[in-house]
Coordinates of C-alpha atoms and ligand atoms in Angstrom, one line a residue:
M199 CA 0.2 0.1 -0.4
G200 CA 1.3 3.9 -1.0
K201 CA 2.3 6.5 2.1
R202 CA -0.6 8.3 2.3
V203 CA -1.1 12.1 1.8
V204 CA -3.7 14.4 2.1
L205 CA -2.7 17.8 0.1
A206 CA -4.6 21.0 0.9
L207 CA -4.4 23.2 -2.1
G208 CA -3.9 26.8 -1.1
G209 CA -5.5 29.9 -3.8
N210 CA -2.9 29.4 -5.8
A211 CA -4.7 26.1 -7.2
L212 CA -7.5 27.9 -8.2
G213 CA -7.3 31.7 -9.3
D214 CA -9.4 34.2 -8.3
N215 CA -12.5 33.5 -11.1
L216 CA -14.2 31.0 -12.4
A217 CA -12.5 31.5 -15.3
E218 CA -8.9 31.0 -13.5
Q219 CA -10.2 28.2 -11.7
M220 CA -11.1 26.0 -14.7
L221 CA -7.7 26.4 -16.3
A222 CA -6.1 26.3 -12.6
V223 CA -7.6 23.0 -11.5
R224 CA -6.0 21.1 -15.6
D225 CA -2.6 22.4 -14.4
A226 CA -4.0 20.9 -10.6
A227 CA -4.5 17.7 -11.8
S228 CA -1.6 16.7 -13.3
A229 CA 0.9 17.2 -10.8
L230 CA -1.5 15.4 -8.4
V231 CA -2.0 12.9 -10.8
D232 CA 2.1 12.5 -11.1
L233 CA 1.5 11.7 -7.5
V234 CA -0.6 8.8 -8.3
E235 CA 1.2 7.4 -10.7
E236 CA 3.9 6.8 -8.2
G237 CA 1.3 5.7 -5.5
Y238 CA 0.7 7.6 -2.8
E239 CA -3.1 7.3 -1.8
I240 CA -3.8 10.9 -2.5
V241 CA -6.4 13.1 -0.7
I242 CA -7.2 15.9 -1.7
V243 CA -8.9 19.5 0.2
H244 CA -9.0 23.0 -1.2
G245 CA -9.0 26.7 -0.2
N246 CA -12.5 29.1 -0.5
G247 CA -11.3 32.4 0.6
P248 CA -12.5 34.6 -2.9
Q249 CA -15.2 31.5 -4.0
V250 CA -17.1 31.3 -0.7
G251 CA -16.6 35.9 -1.0
M252 CA -18.1 35.4 -4.5
I253 CA -20.9 33.2 -2.2
N254 CA -22.0 35.3 0.3
L255 CA -21.9 38.9 -2.0
A256 CA -24.2 37.5 -4.1
M257 CA -26.8 35.8 -1.9
E258 CA -26.4 38.8 -0.1
A259 CA -28.0 40.7 -3.7
A260 CA -30.1 37.9 -4.2
A261 CA -31.7 38.6 -0.4
K262 CA -34.4 41.1 -0.9
T263 CA -35.4 40.9 3.2
P264 CA -33.1 40.4 6.2
E265 CA -34.5 36.8 6.8
D266 CA -33.4 35.3 3.1
Y267 CA -30.1 35.9 5.0
I268 CA -28.4 33.0 3.1
P269 CA -26.1 31.8 6.4
M270 CA -22.5 31.4 5.8
A271 CA -22.0 27.6 6.5
T272 CA -24.1 27.2 3.7
C273 CA -22.1 29.2 1.3
V274 CA -19.1 26.7 2.3
A275 CA -21.5 23.9 1.1
M276 CA -22.0 25.6 -1.8
S277 CA -18.6 26.3 -2.3
Q278 CA -17.4 22.8 -2.0
G279 CA -20.0 21.5 -5.3
Y280 CA -18.9 24.1 -6.6
I281 CA -14.7 23.9 -6.5
G282 CA -15.7 19.8 -6.7
Y283 CA -17.1 19.3 -9.7
D284 CA -14.5 21.0 -11.6
I285 CA -11.5 19.8 -9.7
Q286 CA -12.9 15.8 -9.9
N287 CA -13.7 17.0 -13.3
A288 CA -10.3 17.4 -14.1
L289 CA -8.9 14.8 -11.8
R290 CA -11.6 12.3 -13.8
E291 CA -10.2 13.5 -17.3
E292 CA -6.4 13.4 -16.4
L293 CA -6.8 9.9 -14.8
L294 CA -8.7 8.0 -17.1
K295 CA -5.5 10.0 -20.0
R296 CA -3.4 8.1 -18.4
G297 CA -5.0 4.5 -18.4
I298 CA -5.6 4.8 -14.5
N299 CA -9.0 3.8 -13.4
K300 CA -10.2 4.8 -10.4
P301 CA -13.0 7.4 -9.1
V302 CA -13.0 10.6 -7.6
A303 CA -15.8 11.5 -5.6
T304 CA -16.1 15.7 -3.4
I305 CA -17.8 14.9 -0.3
I306 CA -19.9 17.5 1.5
T307 CA -18.4 17.6 4.5
Q308 CA -18.3 19.1 7.9
T309 CA -16.0 20.4 10.9
L310 CA -16.5 20.4 15.0
V311 CA -15.5 23.5 16.1
D312 CA -17.2 24.0 20.5
D313 CA -19.7 26.2 20.0
K314 CA -17.4 27.9 23.2
D315 CA -14.3 28.5 21.4
P316 CA -13.4 31.4 21.8
A317 CA -12.9 32.7 18.8
F318 CA -16.8 33.0 18.6
S319 CA -16.6 35.7 21.2
N320 CA -13.8 37.6 19.3
P321 CA -15.3 37.2 15.3
T322 CA -12.2 38.9 13.0
K323 CA -12.2 37.5 9.2
P324 CA -14.2 40.5 7.5
I325 CA -16.6 38.9 4.8
G326 CA -19.5 39.3 2.1
G327 CA -19.9 43.3 1.1
F328 CA -19.8 47.0 2.9
F329 CA -22.1 49.2 4.7
S330 CA -22.3 52.5 6.2
K331 CA -22.4 53.1 9.9
E332 CA -26.2 53.7 9.7
E333 CA -26.8 50.4 7.9
A334 CA -24.5 48.7 10.0
E335 CA -25.7 49.8 13.4
K336 CA -28.8 48.0 12.5
L337 CA -27.4 45.1 11.5
R338 CA -25.6 45.0 14.3
A339 CA -28.3 45.8 16.3
Q340 CA -30.1 42.7 15.1
G341 CA -27.1 40.5 16.8
E342 CA -24.7 40.2 14.1
A343 CA -21.3 41.4 15.0
V344 CA -19.3 43.4 12.2
M345 CA -16.9 45.8 11.5
E346 CA -14.9 49.2 10.0
D347 CA -12.5 47.6 7.6
A348 CA -9.5 49.4 6.9
G349 CA -11.2 52.5 5.9
R350 CA -13.0 51.3 3.8
G351 CA -16.9 51.2 5.0
W352 CA -18.3 48.2 6.9
R353 CA -18.4 44.3 6.9
R354 CA -20.2 41.4 8.6
V355 CA -17.0 39.7 10.6
I356 CA -17.1 35.7 11.1
A357 CA -15.1 34.2 13.5
S358 CA -12.7 31.3 12.3
P359 CA -12.4 29.0 15.4
K360 CA -10.1 25.8 15.7
P361 CA -11.5 21.7 13.9
I362 CA -11.6 19.3 16.7
G363 CA -13.5 16.4 15.1
I364 CA -14.2 15.9 10.7
V365 CA -17.9 15.0 11.1
E366 CA -17.5 12.7 7.7
Y367 CA -14.3 11.4 8.2
E368 CA -14.8 7.9 7.8
I369 CA -16.0 7.7 4.6
I370 CA -12.7 9.0 3.6
E371 CA -11.2 6.1 5.3
S372 CA -13.3 3.8 3.2
M373 CA -12.8 6.0 0.1
L374 CA -9.1 5.3 0.2
K375 CA -9.6 2.0 1.3
M376 CA -11.9 1.0 -1.9
G377 CA -9.1 3.5 -4.3
Q378 CA -11.0 5.9 -4.7
I379 CA -10.1 10.0 -4.4
P380 CA -11.5 12.0 -2.9
V381 CA -11.9 15.6 -2.3
T382 CA -13.2 16.1 0.8
V383 CA -12.8 19.4 4.2
G384 CA -13.6 22.2 1.1
G385 CA -12.9 25.4 2.4
G386 CA -11.7 24.4 6.2
G387 CA -15.4 22.2 6.1
I388 CA -19.0 22.8 7.1
P389 CA -18.4 24.9 10.5
V390 CA -21.1 23.4 12.7
A391 CA -21.6 23.2 15.6
K392 CA -23.7 20.6 18.3
D393 CA -26.2 21.5 19.1
G394 CA -28.1 18.6 22.0
E395 CA -27.5 14.9 21.7
Y396 CA -27.3 14.5 17.6
R397 CA -28.5 17.8 16.1
L398 CA -24.9 19.2 14.0
C399 CA -26.3 23.5 13.5
G400 CA -24.5 25.0 11.2
M401 CA -21.9 28.6 12.5
S402 CA -21.2 31.8 11.3
A403 CA -17.6 30.7 10.8
V404 CA -15.1 29.4 8.5
V405 CA -12.5 27.5 9.5
D406 CA -9.0 27.5 8.7
K407 CA -8.8 25.1 5.5
D408 CA -4.9 24.1 6.8
F409 CA -6.0 23.1 10.4
A410 CA -8.7 21.6 9.0
S411 CA -6.3 19.7 6.7
A412 CA -4.3 18.3 10.2
K413 CA -6.9 17.2 11.7
L414 CA -8.2 15.3 8.3
A415 CA -4.8 13.7 8.6
E416 CA -4.3 13.0 12.1
L417 CA -8.7 11.1 12.0
L418 CA -7.1 9.4 8.8
D419 CA -3.6 8.4 10.4
A420 CA -1.9 10.0 6.9
D421 CA 1.9 9.7 6.9
M422 CA 2.1 13.3 5.7
L423 CA 0.3 16.7 5.4
V424 CA 1.2 18.3 2.3
I425 CA 0.4 22.0 2.3
L426 CA 0.6 23.1 -1.5
T427 CA 1.0 27.2 -1.4
A428 CA 2.4 29.9 -3.1
V429 CA 5.6 29.5 -2.5
E430 CA 8.4 26.6 -2.0
K431 CA 10.0 26.8 1.2
V432 CA 9.8 28.9 4.4
A433 CA 11.4 31.1 5.0
I434 CA 12.6 33.3 8.3
N435 CA 13.3 37.1 8.1
F436 CA 10.7 36.5 4.8
G437 CA 11.6 39.4 2.3
K438 CA 14.6 41.0 3.8
S439 CA 18.3 41.2 2.5
N440 CA 19.0 37.9 4.8
E441 CA 16.6 35.8 4.3
E442 CA 16.8 32.4 4.5
W443 CA 14.7 29.1 2.7
L444 CA 14.5 26.2 5.3
S445 CA 14.3 22.7 4.6
A446 CA 13.7 20.8 7.1
L447 CA 11.8 22.6 11.2
T448 CA 11.2 20.9 14.2
I449 CA 8.6 22.0 16.0
E450 CA 10.9 23.2 19.3
Q451 CA 12.5 26.0 15.5
A452 CA 9.3 26.4 14.5
K453 CA 8.2 27.5 18.0
A454 CA 11.0 29.7 18.2
Y455 CA 10.6 31.2 15.3
I456 CA 7.5 32.3 15.2
A457 CA 7.9 34.2 18.6
E458 CA 10.3 36.2 17.0
E459 CA 7.4 36.2 14.5
H460 CA 8.9 35.5 11.3
F461 CA 5.9 34.2 9.6
A462 CA 2.8 36.1 9.2
K463 CA -0.6 35.7 10.6
G464 CA -2.7 34.8 8.7
S465 CA -0.3 33.3 5.4
M466 CA 2.5 31.7 6.7
L467 CA 2.0 31.0 10.9
P468 CA -1.5 29.9 10.0
K469 CA 0.7 27.3 8.2
V470 CA 3.2 27.0 10.0
E471 CA 0.9 26.3 13.5
A472 CA -1.1 23.6 11.6
A473 CA 2.1 21.7 9.8
M474 CA 3.4 21.4 14.2
A475 CA -0.4 20.0 14.9
F476 CA 0.2 16.9 12.9
A477 CA 3.3 16.6 13.4
Q478 CA 3.4 16.6 17.3
T479 CA 0.3 14.4 17.4
K480 CA 2.7 11.1 16.9
P481 CA 6.5 11.5 16.2
G482 CA 7.2 10.0 12.3
R483 CA 4.0 11.7 11.4
K484 CA 5.6 15.1 8.6
A485 CA 4.1 17.6 7.6
L486 CA 5.3 19.6 4.1
I487 CA 5.1 23.0 2.9
T488 CA 5.9 23.7 -0.6
L489 CA 4.6 23.8 -4.6
L490 CA 2.2 22.8 -5.9
S491 CA 4.4 22.3 -9.2
K492 CA 6.9 20.8 -6.7
A493 CA 5.0 18.2 -4.8
K494 CA 6.6 14.7 -6.2
D495 CA 9.6 16.4 -5.7
G496 CA 8.7 17.3 -2.5
L497 CA 7.4 13.8 -1.1
A498 CA 10.8 12.9 -2.2
G499 CA 13.3 14.4 -0.5
K500 CA 13.8 16.6 -3.2
T501 CA 13.0 20.0 -2.3
G502 CA 9.8 22.2 0.7
T503 CA 10.3 22.7 4.3
V504 CA 9.3 19.1 6.5
I505 CA 8.0 20.3 10.1
S506 CA 9.0 17.3 11.8
Q507 CA 9.3 16.4 16.2
Ligands
LIG97 P1 -2.8 29.6 0.3 O1 -3.7 31.0 -1.0 O2 -2.0 29.2 -0.3 O3 -3.6 29.3 1.8 P2 -1.0 32.5 1.8 O4 -1.1 33.1 0.4 O5 -2.2 32.5 3.0 O6 -1.7 31.6 0.8 O7 0.2 31.9 2.3 C1 0.8 31.7 1.3 C2 1.9 32.9 1.5 O8 2.4 33.6 2.7 C3 3.6 33.1 0.7 O9 2.6 33.4 -1.1 C4 4.5 34.2 1.0 O10 3.9 35.5 0.6 C5 3.9 34.9 2.2 N1 4.9 34.1 3.2 C6 4.9 35.3 4.1 N2 5.2 34.6 5.4 C7 6.3 33.7 4.8 C8 7.7 33.4 5.5 N3 8.5 33.7 6.8 N4 7.7 32.4 4.2 C9 7.4 32.1 3.5 N5 6.4 32.6 2.8 C10 6.5 33.8 3.0
LIG98 MG1 -4.2 31.6 2.5

């Protein structure tokens, strides 16, 4: 059996609009099928930042009354559907072209979060359109979190809680056992919290896709979490004259570099933290951060930054 790897695709694997997405997924499919040919058991996770923002704006525009407002959890579900469709379609074509008979499917996936997560009392992620101060005050009176966004106007803000479980992970596990390729936990998964014993309730939140991928990799007992982004390696002194690209990073080193603020909040920091979260669950578990086009070389130990205990 091949090595099991969870691959988290960053924003540049999907582009900023649908036309870009349909082209970008072809390159992604080619790089991913290379890994299948190498014998890896792959699980594909993707981001959804621009896509879910667009859906949220479209739903806001279509809403005639506040009751028509489509919650964030539903927008994430929609984004999983249409991004997953593009990825599974492109992968299917690439597999068939290379004579590989492996079914691919997207699983609409829910990510369990704790409704007492401190992130809910401090929502920080702006979403959707802009409002005037008066409109924002009305929304606040209706119980919605709003914040001024960098002098551009007022926006809804939502929380980014930590994933504590992946509801459908056993289905992903069975797909892998059958030799199938799952596209899952898109956009970090649909955030849900327990409401009583059986019900899961969609939350106004977004889960970071790198943290959700780390949780999925842990539950699937994956050999490696692979975070594919816009840089080949992680750097210290990033963008400065003494910039240094790292090939390997222990958890202790990573902690020290985080304390020295080498990794930008909202971009590289969550990736390094997600990589550490997976690597520290068990000795031998590793995380790799590199470019999509370097995934094969990175897994072969030729490039990228490997985070381990
Ligand atoms: P994604 O869409 O893949 O999640 P992001 O744009 O959020 O990607 O994060 C990756 C970016 O983080 C890189 O393109 C790079 O500009 C930036 N970055 C910030 N700090 C660092 C660092 N220390 N080393 C490497 N890249 C960094
Ligand atoms: Mg990002």
